[in-house]
Amino acid sequence: MNGFRVGEDGFRVGEDGFELDGRPVRLLSGALHYFRVHEAQWGHRLAMLRAMGLNCVETYVPWNVHEPRPGVFDDVEAVGRFLDAAHAAGLWAIVRPGPYICAEWDNGGLPSWLTGELGARVRTRDARYLAHVERWFARLLPQVVARQHDRGGPVVLVQVENEYGSYGSDQVYLRALTELLRGRGVTAELCTSDGPEDHMLTGGSVPGVLATVNFGSRAREGFEVLRRHRPVGPLMCMEFWCGWFDHWGAEHAVREPGDAAGALREILECGASVNLYMAHGGTSFAGWAGANRDGGALHDGALQPDVTSYDYDAPVDERGLPTAKFRLFREVLAGYADGPLPEPPPAPPALGAPAAGRLDEWAPLDAVAARLGGVEAEHAVPPTFEELGVDRGLVRYSFTLPAPRGPYPLTVPGLRDRAVVYVDGVRAGVLTEDSPALPVPVPGGARVELWVESLGRVNYGPRLGEAKGLTGGVLHERQYVHGVRAVGVPLGAFGAAGSVPCAGGGGQGRAGLYRGVVEVAGAGDAVLSLPGWTRGFVWVNGFCLGRYWGVGPQRGLFVPGPVLREGANAVWVLEVEGVEGPAEVRLR
């Protein structure tokens, strides 16, 4: 029976489907990432899932959020609090702890310090990598184990790794993870999830562990492939892609609601369980959005950074409101419910009236680096973000070109991701991977500064874990420049941005830190827009909303109502390139 247990009490994997105390049950699940929703709004979003007709919620766990430095942990208890909220909402829970999660999340959830140290050894049997995983799981898994179904909690499934067949084929690694989960007290059923292709299921499945598949359409074909590998056991689509995500500078992705509802109906007609990805997408706050690489099997094309919104064209939109897709899905799911579906909860309070404010206080980027940056030092070759301990944020590289010599081309091969360049204090251009050379040659003796920003680490494919910053050095003509000074400004340091000395009168459109106040009457969910601003990050009352960028398609940032307060609200904007017009922000 392929290791499946049948006829036991509790939630079990049976020969034909899932069973609860010996009765057949179907998981009707929806993905909702606790880390993409303000905690004060978890209850509302979970109630929306129940009202859509779901009986289960699924979440990933991002390692990089909870272990920002080796052995230093940050609010791992949030996982337990979310599972408690799911239980209170009457939902089962599927936990996907990784250690890799993809999720359009920076570095696929792996800490940048980890990939900086180990490179391609991550997601393998490498002993150093597994030692880090064991330390992380020792801290994380008690939050899950205590809330398993056999202990009266909601957790019925725990996933081993994530879509591993799309990346590797190290079965020793997958077995080690399985043993680690069991050894740390996970008694809930285990599963894997992969694309419905032979090489993916071969590479990503574990003998004796439930295999599930991920797709957006053609359910019967996908399940036929799964049945070739697993003749018995439940059919489940762990990721039914009912929408999609957006990249900066690309078109907004939309899936027609009727088409998505028809694909969902086909899954259920196959007798399968399902997890809607996403049921509610939420927001990649605090600059945690990831990136992809365009191209074929090597994913060696242009970087495609993900936008801050993770709305995903999901049935419950970024603000937590029902869409046309929600209503069609509810009609489909109602046919599989045990009884009448609950009505959707009232919508969260919205902003009472539009508001706007001028950000008249300003500090140049150099002042920001002086107050919030790390220790500046000189290096033989430019250090990467990883070497400087910067997961998200900026690095300032500076040097003086040798003299005497005439003007030569200045090039930064291997640039990741985007650099604003100043020569003798005057902006000289913006460089990217595809355009790594300044348009005008630079003379010897010139003072050069490059402000480099990571636009999100690759979260999927063979380029996972690639370094950020100046990874290929600096060339003046064909000669490397040495003695480069560097200082990192991590995004996490901006909790103290209020201490940066600022001058009144604004920055006249220049890059830098802008501060001001917006008066609010009737605090509630809002959208913040930045007309004329180019690219950077926004904080409201110290809460980082994420990245904005004028290239679109995202035109505003979601502001959760609990972040705002009546009266004065502090707004900080870190503008990396420049502002056209007044430094104004608007709430609606």
Coordinates of C-alpha atoms in Angstrom, one line a residue:
M1 CA 0.0 0.0 0.0
N2 CA 3.0 2.3 -0.6
G3 CA 3.3 3.0 3.1
F4 CA -0.2 4.5 3.4
R5 CA -2.0 3.9 6.7
V6 CA -5.6 2.9 6.5
G7 CA -8.3 2.5 9.1
E8 CA -6.6 4.3 12.0
D9 CA -8.2 7.0 14.1
G10 CA -7.5 10.6 13.3
F11 CA -6.6 12.2 9.9
R12 CA -5.0 9.6 7.6
V13 CA -3.9 9.0 4.1
G14 CA -6.0 6.1 2.7
E15 CA -5.8 4.0 -0.5
D16 CA -8.3 6.2 -2.3
G17 CA -8.4 9.4 -0.4
F18 CA -8.1 11.1 2.9
E19 CA -9.8 9.7 6.0
L20 CA -10.9 11.2 9.3
D21 CA -11.6 8.6 11.9
G22 CA -12.2 6.1 9.2
R23 CA -14.6 8.3 7.2
P24 CA -13.6 9.7 3.7
V25 CA -12.9 13.4 3.7
R26 CA -11.8 15.9 1.0
L27 CA -9.4 18.7 1.7
L28 CA -10.8 22.0 0.2
S29 CA -7.9 24.2 1.1
G30 CA -6.7 27.8 0.3
A31 CA -3.2 29.3 0.4
L32 CA -2.9 32.3 2.8
H33 CA 0.5 33.3 3.9
Y34 CA 0.5 34.6 7.4
F35 CA 3.6 36.7 6.6
R36 CA 1.8 38.5 3.8
V37 CA -1.2 39.6 6.0
H38 CA -1.1 42.0 8.9
E39 CA -1.7 39.9 12.0
A40 CA -4.7 42.0 13.1
Q41 CA -6.4 40.9 9.9
W42 CA -5.7 37.2 10.0
G43 CA -9.1 36.4 11.4
H44 CA -11.0 38.3 8.7
R45 CA -9.0 36.6 5.9
L46 CA -9.6 33.1 7.4
A47 CA -13.3 33.8 7.7
M48 CA -13.3 34.7 4.0
L49 CA -11.8 31.3 3.2
R50 CA -14.6 29.6 5.2
A51 CA -17.2 31.7 3.5
M52 CA -15.8 30.6 0.1
G53 CA -16.5 27.0 1.0
L54 CA -13.0 25.9 2.2
N55 CA -12.3 23.7 5.2
C56 CA -8.5 24.1 5.3
V57 CA -5.8 26.8 5.0
E58 CA -2.3 26.3 3.7
T59 CA 0.8 28.4 4.5
Y60 CA 4.5 28.4 3.8
V61 CA 7.1 29.4 6.4
P62 CA 9.9 31.8 5.3
W63 CA 13.1 30.8 7.0
N64 CA 14.8 34.1 6.1
V65 CA 12.2 36.2 8.0
H66 CA 12.6 34.2 11.2
E67 CA 16.4 33.6 11.2
P68 CA 17.9 36.9 9.9
R69 CA 21.4 35.9 11.1
P70 CA 22.7 32.4 12.0
G71 CA 21.3 31.4 15.4
V72 CA 19.3 34.6 15.8
F73 CA 15.6 34.1 15.7
D74 CA 12.8 36.5 15.2
D75 CA 9.2 35.8 16.2
V76 CA 9.0 32.1 15.2
E77 CA 6.0 32.1 17.5
A78 CA 4.0 33.8 14.7
V79 CA 3.6 30.4 13.0
G80 CA 1.9 29.1 16.1
R81 CA -0.3 32.1 16.5
F82 CA -1.5 31.8 12.9
L83 CA -2.2 28.1 13.3
D84 CA -4.2 28.9 16.5
A85 CA -6.2 31.5 14.4
A86 CA -6.9 28.9 11.8
H87 CA -8.1 26.5 14.4
A88 CA -10.4 29.2 15.9
A89 CA -11.8 29.8 12.4
G90 CA -12.8 26.1 12.1
L91 CA -10.1 25.3 9.5
W92 CA -7.6 22.5 9.1
A93 CA -4.1 23.5 8.2
I94 CA -1.4 22.4 5.8
V95 CA 2.1 23.6 6.7
R96 CA 4.8 23.9 4.1
P97 CA 8.0 24.6 6.1
G98 CA 10.4 24.3 3.3
P99 CA 13.3 24.9 4.0
Y100 CA 12.9 26.2 0.5
I101 CA 9.4 27.7 -0.4
C102 CA 9.7 29.6 -3.7
A103 CA 6.4 31.7 -3.2
E104 CA 7.8 34.6 -5.2
W105 CA 9.6 35.4 -1.9
D106 CA 13.1 36.7 -1.7
N107 CA 15.6 33.9 -2.2
G108 CA 12.8 31.4 -2.1
G109 CA 12.7 31.8 1.7
L110 CA 16.3 30.8 2.2
P111 CA 18.4 33.2 4.2
S112 CA 20.9 35.2 2.1
W113 CA 23.6 34.5 4.7
L114 CA 23.0 30.8 4.0
T115 CA 23.3 30.9 0.2
G116 CA 26.2 33.4 0.5
E117 CA 28.0 30.8 2.5
L118 CA 27.1 27.6 0.7
G119 CA 26.0 28.6 -2.9
A120 CA 24.9 25.6 -4.9
R121 CA 25.3 23.3 -1.9
V122 CA 21.9 24.4 -0.5
R123 CA 19.0 22.0 -1.2
T124 CA 21.4 19.0 -1.2
R125 CA 22.7 16.4 1.2
D126 CA 25.7 18.7 2.1
A127 CA 26.4 18.3 5.8
R128 CA 26.9 22.0 6.5
Y129 CA 23.6 22.8 4.8
L130 CA 21.7 20.1 6.7
A131 CA 23.3 21.3 10.0
H132 CA 21.7 24.7 9.4
V133 CA 18.4 23.1 8.5
E134 CA 18.5 21.0 11.7
R135 CA 19.1 24.1 13.8
W136 CA 16.2 25.9 12.1
F137 CA 13.8 23.0 12.3
A138 CA 14.6 22.5 16.0
R139 CA 13.4 26.1 16.6
L140 CA 10.4 26.0 14.2
L141 CA 8.8 22.6 14.4
P142 CA 7.7 22.8 18.1
Q143 CA 5.2 25.5 16.8
V144 CA 3.8 22.9 14.4
V145 CA 4.1 19.7 16.4
A146 CA 2.0 21.1 19.3
R147 CA -0.8 22.0 16.9
Q148 CA -1.1 18.7 15.0
H149 CA -4.5 17.1 14.6
D150 CA -3.6 14.2 16.8
R151 CA -3.0 16.7 19.6
G152 CA -6.3 18.5 19.1
G153 CA -4.9 21.1 16.7
P154 CA -5.6 21.9 13.0
V155 CA -2.4 20.6 11.3
V156 CA -3.2 17.6 9.1
L157 CA -0.4 17.7 6.4
V158 CA 3.2 18.8 6.5
Q159 CA 5.2 19.1 3.3
V160 CA 8.7 17.8 2.6
E161 CA 10.7 20.5 0.8
N162 CA 8.8 22.2 -2.1
E163 CA 8.7 21.4 -5.8
Y164 CA 12.1 19.8 -5.5
G165 CA 11.7 17.9 -8.8
S166 CA 11.8 21.3 -10.5
Y167 CA 15.3 21.8 -9.1
G168 CA 17.2 18.7 -8.1
S169 CA 17.2 14.9 -7.7
D170 CA 19.0 14.3 -4.5
Q171 CA 17.0 11.6 -2.9
V172 CA 19.4 11.3 0.0
Y173 CA 18.5 14.9 0.8
L174 CA 14.8 14.3 0.6
R175 CA 15.0 11.2 2.8
A176 CA 17.1 13.2 5.3
L177 CA 14.5 15.9 5.5
T178 CA 11.7 13.3 6.0
E179 CA 13.6 11.7 8.8
L180 CA 14.3 15.1 10.4
L181 CA 10.6 16.0 10.4
R182 CA 9.7 12.6 11.9
G183 CA 12.5 12.8 14.4
R184 CA 11.4 16.2 15.6
G185 CA 7.9 15.0 16.4
V186 CA 5.9 15.5 13.2
T187 CA 3.3 12.7 13.3
A188 CA 0.9 14.4 10.8
E189 CA 0.8 13.0 7.3
L190 CA 3.7 14.1 5.1
C191 CA 3.5 15.1 1.5
T192 CA 5.5 16.4 -1.5
S193 CA 4.3 18.6 -4.3
D194 CA 5.7 18.8 -7.9
G195 CA 4.6 19.5 -11.4
P196 CA 2.8 16.7 -13.2
E197 CA 5.8 15.6 -15.3
D198 CA 7.7 12.4 -15.0
H199 CA 11.1 14.0 -14.3
M200 CA 9.6 16.3 -11.6
L201 CA 7.8 13.5 -9.8
T202 CA 10.8 11.3 -10.1
G203 CA 13.1 13.9 -8.6
G204 CA 10.8 15.3 -6.0
S205 CA 8.8 12.4 -4.5
V206 CA 9.8 10.3 -1.5
P207 CA 8.8 6.6 -1.2
G208 CA 6.0 6.1 1.4
V209 CA 5.2 9.9 1.4
L210 CA 2.1 11.2 -0.3
A211 CA 2.8 12.9 -3.7
T212 CA 0.7 15.8 -4.9
V213 CA 0.8 17.8 -8.1
N214 CA 0.7 21.5 -9.0
F215 CA -1.0 22.9 -12.1
G216 CA -3.5 25.6 -13.3
S217 CA -5.6 23.5 -15.8
R218 CA -6.0 20.1 -17.4
A219 CA -6.6 18.3 -14.2
R220 CA -7.4 15.0 -15.7
E221 CA -4.1 14.9 -17.6
G222 CA -2.2 16.0 -14.5
F223 CA -3.7 13.3 -12.3
E224 CA -3.1 10.7 -15.0
V225 CA 0.6 11.5 -14.8
L226 CA 0.5 11.3 -11.0
R227 CA -1.3 7.9 -11.1
R228 CA 1.6 6.5 -13.2
H229 CA 3.8 7.2 -10.3
R230 CA 1.4 6.5 -7.5
P231 CA -1.4 4.0 -8.4
V232 CA -3.1 4.4 -5.0
G233 CA -3.6 7.2 -2.5
P234 CA -5.4 10.5 -2.5
L235 CA -5.4 12.7 -5.6
M236 CA -4.6 16.3 -4.7
C237 CA -3.6 19.4 -6.5
M238 CA -1.4 21.2 -3.9
E239 CA -1.2 24.3 -6.0
F240 CA -4.2 25.1 -8.2
W241 CA -2.9 28.3 -9.9
C242 CA -6.2 30.2 -10.1
G243 CA -4.3 33.5 -10.8
W244 CA -0.7 34.6 -11.3
F245 CA 1.9 37.1 -10.0
D246 CA 3.2 40.3 -11.6
H247 CA 6.7 41.6 -12.5
W248 CA 7.8 45.2 -12.4
G249 CA 7.6 46.7 -15.9
A250 CA 5.4 43.9 -17.3
E251 CA 1.7 43.6 -17.9
H252 CA -0.7 42.9 -15.0
A253 CA -1.6 39.2 -15.0
V254 CA -5.3 38.3 -14.9
R255 CA -7.2 35.0 -15.2
E256 CA -10.8 35.1 -16.4
P257 CA -13.0 34.0 -13.4
G258 CA -15.2 31.6 -15.4
D259 CA -12.1 29.8 -16.8
A260 CA -10.6 29.4 -13.3
A261 CA -13.9 28.2 -11.9
G262 CA -14.2 25.6 -14.7
A263 CA -10.7 24.3 -13.9
L264 CA -11.6 24.1 -10.2
R265 CA -14.7 22.1 -11.1
E266 CA -12.7 19.7 -13.1
I267 CA -10.3 19.0 -10.2
L268 CA -13.2 18.2 -7.9
E269 CA -15.0 16.1 -10.5
C270 CA -11.9 13.9 -10.5
G271 CA -12.6 13.2 -6.8
A272 CA -9.5 15.1 -5.8
S273 CA -8.6 17.4 -3.0
V274 CA -7.4 20.9 -3.8
N275 CA -5.4 23.8 -2.5
L276 CA -6.2 27.2 -4.2
Y277 CA -3.0 29.0 -4.8
M278 CA -3.7 31.7 -3.9
A279 CA -7.0 32.0 -2.0
H280 CA -5.8 35.3 -0.7
G281 CA -2.4 36.6 -1.8
G282 CA -1.8 39.6 0.4
T283 CA 1.3 41.8 0.2
S284 CA 5.1 41.2 0.2
F285 CA 5.7 43.9 2.8
A286 CA 9.2 45.1 3.8
G287 CA 10.9 44.5 0.5
W288 CA 10.6 40.7 0.7
A289 CA 9.3 40.2 -2.9
G290 CA 11.5 37.9 -4.9
A291 CA 12.4 37.7 -8.6
N292 CA 12.7 35.3 -11.5
R293 CA 15.0 34.9 -14.4
D294 CA 13.7 34.9 -18.0
G295 CA 14.9 32.3 -20.4
G296 CA 14.9 28.6 -21.0
A297 CA 16.1 25.7 -18.9
L298 CA 19.1 27.7 -17.5
H299 CA 16.9 30.7 -16.6
D300 CA 19.8 32.8 -17.7
G301 CA 17.8 35.7 -19.1
A302 CA 16.9 39.1 -17.7
L303 CA 16.0 39.5 -14.1
Q304 CA 12.3 39.9 -13.5
P305 CA 11.7 41.4 -10.1
D306 CA 8.3 40.8 -8.5
V307 CA 6.0 43.6 -7.5
T308 CA 5.1 44.3 -3.9
S309 CA 1.5 43.3 -4.3
Y310 CA 0.8 39.6 -4.1
D311 CA -2.8 40.0 -5.0
Y312 CA -2.3 37.1 -7.5
D313 CA -5.7 37.8 -9.1
A314 CA -6.9 35.6 -6.2
P315 CA -10.6 35.2 -5.3
V316 CA -10.0 37.3 -2.1
D317 CA -8.2 40.4 -3.3
E318 CA -5.3 42.1 -1.6
R319 CA -7.6 44.2 0.5
G320 CA -9.5 41.1 1.7
L321 CA -12.6 41.8 -0.5
P322 CA -14.5 39.2 -2.5
T323 CA -14.1 39.2 -6.3
A324 CA -16.2 37.8 -9.1
K325 CA -13.8 34.7 -8.9
F326 CA -14.8 34.4 -5.2
R327 CA -18.4 34.2 -6.0
L328 CA -18.0 31.6 -8.8
F329 CA -15.7 29.5 -6.6
R330 CA -18.2 29.7 -3.8
E331 CA -20.9 28.3 -6.1
V332 CA -18.6 25.4 -7.2
L333 CA -17.4 24.6 -3.6
A334 CA -21.0 24.8 -2.2
G335 CA -21.7 21.5 -3.9
Y336 CA -19.0 19.8 -1.8
A337 CA -19.8 21.3 1.5
D338 CA -21.3 19.5 4.5
G339 CA -23.9 22.1 5.0
P340 CA -24.8 25.8 4.2
L341 CA -21.8 28.0 3.8
P342 CA -21.3 30.9 6.2
E343 CA -21.8 34.4 4.8
P344 CA -18.7 36.5 4.2
P345 CA -17.7 38.6 7.2
P346 CA -18.1 42.4 7.0
A347 CA -15.4 44.1 5.1
P348 CA -12.6 45.7 7.2
P349 CA -13.0 49.4 7.8
A350 CA -11.7 51.6 5.0
L351 CA -10.1 55.0 5.1
G352 CA -12.7 57.5 6.1
A353 CA -11.6 60.3 3.7
P354 CA -8.8 60.8 1.2
A355 CA -5.7 62.4 2.7
A356 CA -2.4 63.8 1.4
G357 CA 0.8 65.2 2.8
R358 CA 4.0 66.9 1.7
L359 CA 7.2 65.3 2.9
D360 CA 9.3 68.4 3.6
E361 CA 12.1 66.9 5.6
W362 CA 15.0 65.5 3.6
A363 CA 18.4 63.9 4.1
P364 CA 20.8 62.8 1.3
L365 CA 21.7 59.2 0.9
D366 CA 25.1 59.8 2.3
A367 CA 23.6 61.0 5.6
V368 CA 21.3 57.9 5.6
A369 CA 24.4 55.6 5.2
A370 CA 26.2 57.5 7.9
R371 CA 23.4 56.9 10.4
L372 CA 21.9 53.6 9.4
G373 CA 24.7 51.8 7.5
G374 CA 27.3 49.4 8.6
V375 CA 31.0 50.0 9.0
E376 CA 32.5 51.3 5.8
A377 CA 35.7 49.6 4.8
E378 CA 38.1 49.4 1.8
H379 CA 38.3 46.1 -0.2
A380 CA 40.6 44.7 -2.8
V381 CA 37.6 43.9 -4.9
P382 CA 34.0 45.0 -4.4
P383 CA 32.2 42.9 -1.8
T384 CA 28.8 41.4 -2.5
F385 CA 25.7 42.2 -0.5
E386 CA 26.1 38.7 1.2
E387 CA 29.6 39.5 2.2
L388 CA 28.4 42.8 3.8
G389 CA 25.4 41.1 5.5
V390 CA 22.8 43.0 3.6
D391 CA 19.7 40.9 2.8
R392 CA 17.5 43.7 1.4
G393 CA 18.5 47.3 0.9
L394 CA 21.4 49.3 -0.6
V395 CA 25.1 49.3 -0.8
R396 CA 27.2 52.3 -1.6
Y397 CA 30.4 51.5 -3.5
S398 CA 33.0 54.3 -3.9
F399 CA 36.4 54.8 -5.3
T400 CA 38.8 57.3 -7.0
L401 CA 40.1 56.3 -10.4
P402 CA 43.9 56.3 -10.8
A403 CA 45.4 59.4 -12.4
P404 CA 46.8 60.8 -14.6
R405 CA 44.9 59.1 -17.4
G406 CA 42.4 60.2 -20.0
P407 CA 38.7 59.3 -20.1
Y408 CA 37.9 55.6 -20.5
P409 CA 34.7 53.6 -20.4
L410 CA 33.6 52.6 -16.9
T411 CA 31.9 49.2 -16.8
V412 CA 30.5 47.0 -14.0
P413 CA 30.2 43.5 -15.4
G414 CA 28.1 41.1 -13.3
L415 CA 26.0 43.9 -11.8
R416 CA 23.1 42.8 -9.8
D417 CA 20.7 44.5 -9.9
R418 CA 20.6 48.3 -10.5
A419 CA 23.1 51.1 -9.8
V420 CA 22.7 54.8 -9.7
V421 CA 26.1 56.3 -10.5
Y422 CA 27.6 59.6 -9.5
V423 CA 30.9 61.0 -10.8
D424 CA 32.3 63.8 -8.8
G425 CA 29.0 64.3 -7.1
V426 CA 27.0 64.6 -10.3
R427 CA 24.6 61.9 -11.4
A428 CA 26.1 60.1 -14.5
G429 CA 23.5 57.4 -15.2
V430 CA 21.7 54.3 -14.1
L431 CA 23.3 50.9 -14.8
T432 CA 21.7 47.5 -15.0
E433 CA 22.9 44.0 -15.9
D434 CA 21.9 44.6 -19.5
S435 CA 23.5 48.1 -19.7
P436 CA 26.5 47.9 -17.4
A437 CA 28.6 50.7 -19.0
L438 CA 28.3 54.5 -18.4
P439 CA 27.4 56.3 -21.7
V440 CA 30.2 58.8 -21.2
P441 CA 33.9 57.9 -20.5
V442 CA 35.2 58.8 -17.1
P443 CA 38.6 60.5 -16.6
G444 CA 41.3 59.5 -14.2
G445 CA 41.2 61.1 -10.8
A446 CA 37.4 61.2 -10.8
R447 CA 35.5 60.2 -7.6
V448 CA 32.8 57.6 -8.4
E449 CA 29.9 56.4 -6.3
L450 CA 27.5 53.6 -7.2
W451 CA 24.4 53.1 -5.1
V452 CA 23.3 49.6 -5.8
E453 CA 19.9 48.1 -4.8
S454 CA 18.8 44.5 -4.7
L455 CA 15.5 44.3 -6.6
G456 CA 14.7 40.9 -5.1
R457 CA 16.6 37.6 -5.0
V458 CA 15.7 34.9 -7.5
N459 CA 13.2 32.5 -5.9
Y460 CA 13.0 29.8 -8.5
G461 CA 15.3 27.8 -10.8
P462 CA 19.0 27.2 -11.1
R463 CA 19.9 30.8 -10.4
L464 CA 18.5 30.5 -6.9
G465 CA 21.0 32.0 -4.3
E466 CA 23.0 34.1 -6.8
A467 CA 24.9 36.9 -5.1
K468 CA 23.8 40.6 -5.3
G469 CA 25.8 43.8 -5.8
L470 CA 29.0 44.2 -7.9
T471 CA 29.8 40.5 -8.5
G472 CA 32.2 41.0 -11.4
G473 CA 34.3 44.0 -10.2
V474 CA 34.7 47.4 -11.8
L475 CA 36.5 48.0 -15.1
H476 CA 38.1 51.3 -16.2
E477 CA 38.8 50.5 -19.8
R478 CA 40.0 46.9 -19.4
Q479 CA 41.7 47.4 -16.1
Y480 CA 40.1 46.3 -12.8
V481 CA 39.7 49.0 -10.1
H482 CA 40.9 48.0 -6.7
G483 CA 40.6 49.7 -3.3
V484 CA 36.8 50.0 -3.5
R485 CA 35.1 51.2 -0.4
A486 CA 31.7 49.8 0.5
V487 CA 29.0 50.4 3.1
G488 CA 25.8 48.4 3.4
V489 CA 22.4 50.0 4.4
P490 CA 20.1 47.1 5.2
L491 CA 16.4 47.7 4.9
G492 CA 15.8 46.4 8.4
A493 CA 17.9 49.3 9.8
F494 CA 15.2 51.8 8.7
G495 CA 13.3 51.2 11.9
A496 CA 15.6 54.0 13.1
A497 CA 15.1 56.2 10.1
G498 CA 13.4 58.8 12.4
S499 CA 16.9 59.5 13.9
V500 CA 18.5 60.5 10.6
P501 CA 19.2 64.2 10.6
C502 CA 17.0 65.9 8.1
A503 CA 16.7 69.5 6.9
G504 CA 13.5 71.3 6.1
G505 CA 12.6 72.5 2.7
G506 CA 12.7 69.2 1.0
G507 CA 15.3 67.6 -1.3
Q508 CA 14.3 69.4 -4.6
G509 CA 13.6 66.1 -6.2
R510 CA 16.9 64.4 -5.4
A511 CA 17.4 60.9 -4.1
G512 CA 17.4 60.5 -0.3
L513 CA 15.2 60.0 2.7
Y514 CA 12.0 62.1 2.8
R515 CA 9.9 62.5 6.0
G516 CA 6.6 64.1 6.7
V517 CA 3.1 63.7 8.3
V518 CA -0.2 62.8 6.8
E519 CA -3.4 63.7 8.8
V520 CA -6.0 61.0 8.8
A521 CA -9.7 61.1 9.7
G522 CA -11.2 57.7 9.9
A523 CA -8.3 55.2 10.0
G524 CA -8.8 52.1 7.9
D525 CA -7.5 50.2 4.9
A526 CA -6.1 52.5 2.3
V527 CA -3.9 52.7 -0.8
L528 CA -0.9 55.0 -0.8
S529 CA 0.2 56.6 -4.1
L530 CA 3.3 58.5 -4.9
P531 CA 2.8 60.7 -8.0
G532 CA 6.1 61.7 -9.5
W533 CA 8.3 59.4 -7.4
T534 CA 10.6 57.0 -9.2
R535 CA 11.7 54.0 -7.1
G536 CA 12.2 53.2 -3.4
F537 CA 10.5 52.1 -0.2
V538 CA 7.8 53.6 2.0
W539 CA 7.2 53.3 5.8
V540 CA 4.0 54.4 7.6
N541 CA 4.3 54.8 11.3
G542 CA 7.4 52.6 11.1
F543 CA 5.7 49.8 9.1
C544 CA 7.4 49.1 5.8
L545 CA 4.8 48.9 3.0
G546 CA 7.4 47.7 0.5
R547 CA 8.9 48.8 -2.8
Y548 CA 7.3 51.3 -5.2
W549 CA 8.5 51.8 -8.8
G550 CA 7.1 54.0 -11.5
V551 CA 7.5 51.4 -14.2
G552 CA 4.3 49.7 -13.0
P553 CA 2.1 47.8 -13.3
Q554 CA 1.5 48.4 -9.6
R555 CA 0.5 52.0 -9.0
G556 CA -0.1 52.1 -5.3
L557 CA 0.8 50.4 -2.1
F558 CA -1.7 48.7 0.2
V559 CA -1.8 50.2 3.7
P560 CA -3.5 47.8 6.3
G561 CA -5.9 49.7 8.4
P562 CA -4.2 48.7 11.7
V563 CA -1.1 50.5 10.6
L564 CA -2.9 53.9 10.4
R565 CA -4.1 56.0 13.4
E566 CA -6.4 58.9 13.8
G567 CA -4.6 62.2 13.3
A568 CA -0.9 62.5 12.5
N569 CA 0.8 59.6 10.7
A570 CA 4.5 59.6 10.1
V571 CA 5.5 58.7 6.5
W572 CA 9.0 58.0 5.4
V573 CA 10.0 57.5 1.8
L574 CA 13.5 56.3 0.7
E575 CA 13.7 57.6 -2.9
V576 CA 16.6 56.0 -4.8
E577 CA 16.5 57.8 -8.1
G578 CA 14.6 61.1 -7.9
V579 CA 11.2 62.8 -7.7
E580 CA 9.5 64.8 -10.4
G581 CA 7.4 67.5 -8.9
P582 CA 6.5 68.1 -5.2
A583 CA 7.4 65.4 -2.7
E584 CA 3.8 64.5 -1.9
V585 CA 2.0 61.2 -1.0
R586 CA -1.7 60.5 -1.1
L587 CA -4.0 58.1 0.7
R588 CA -7.3 57.0 -0.6

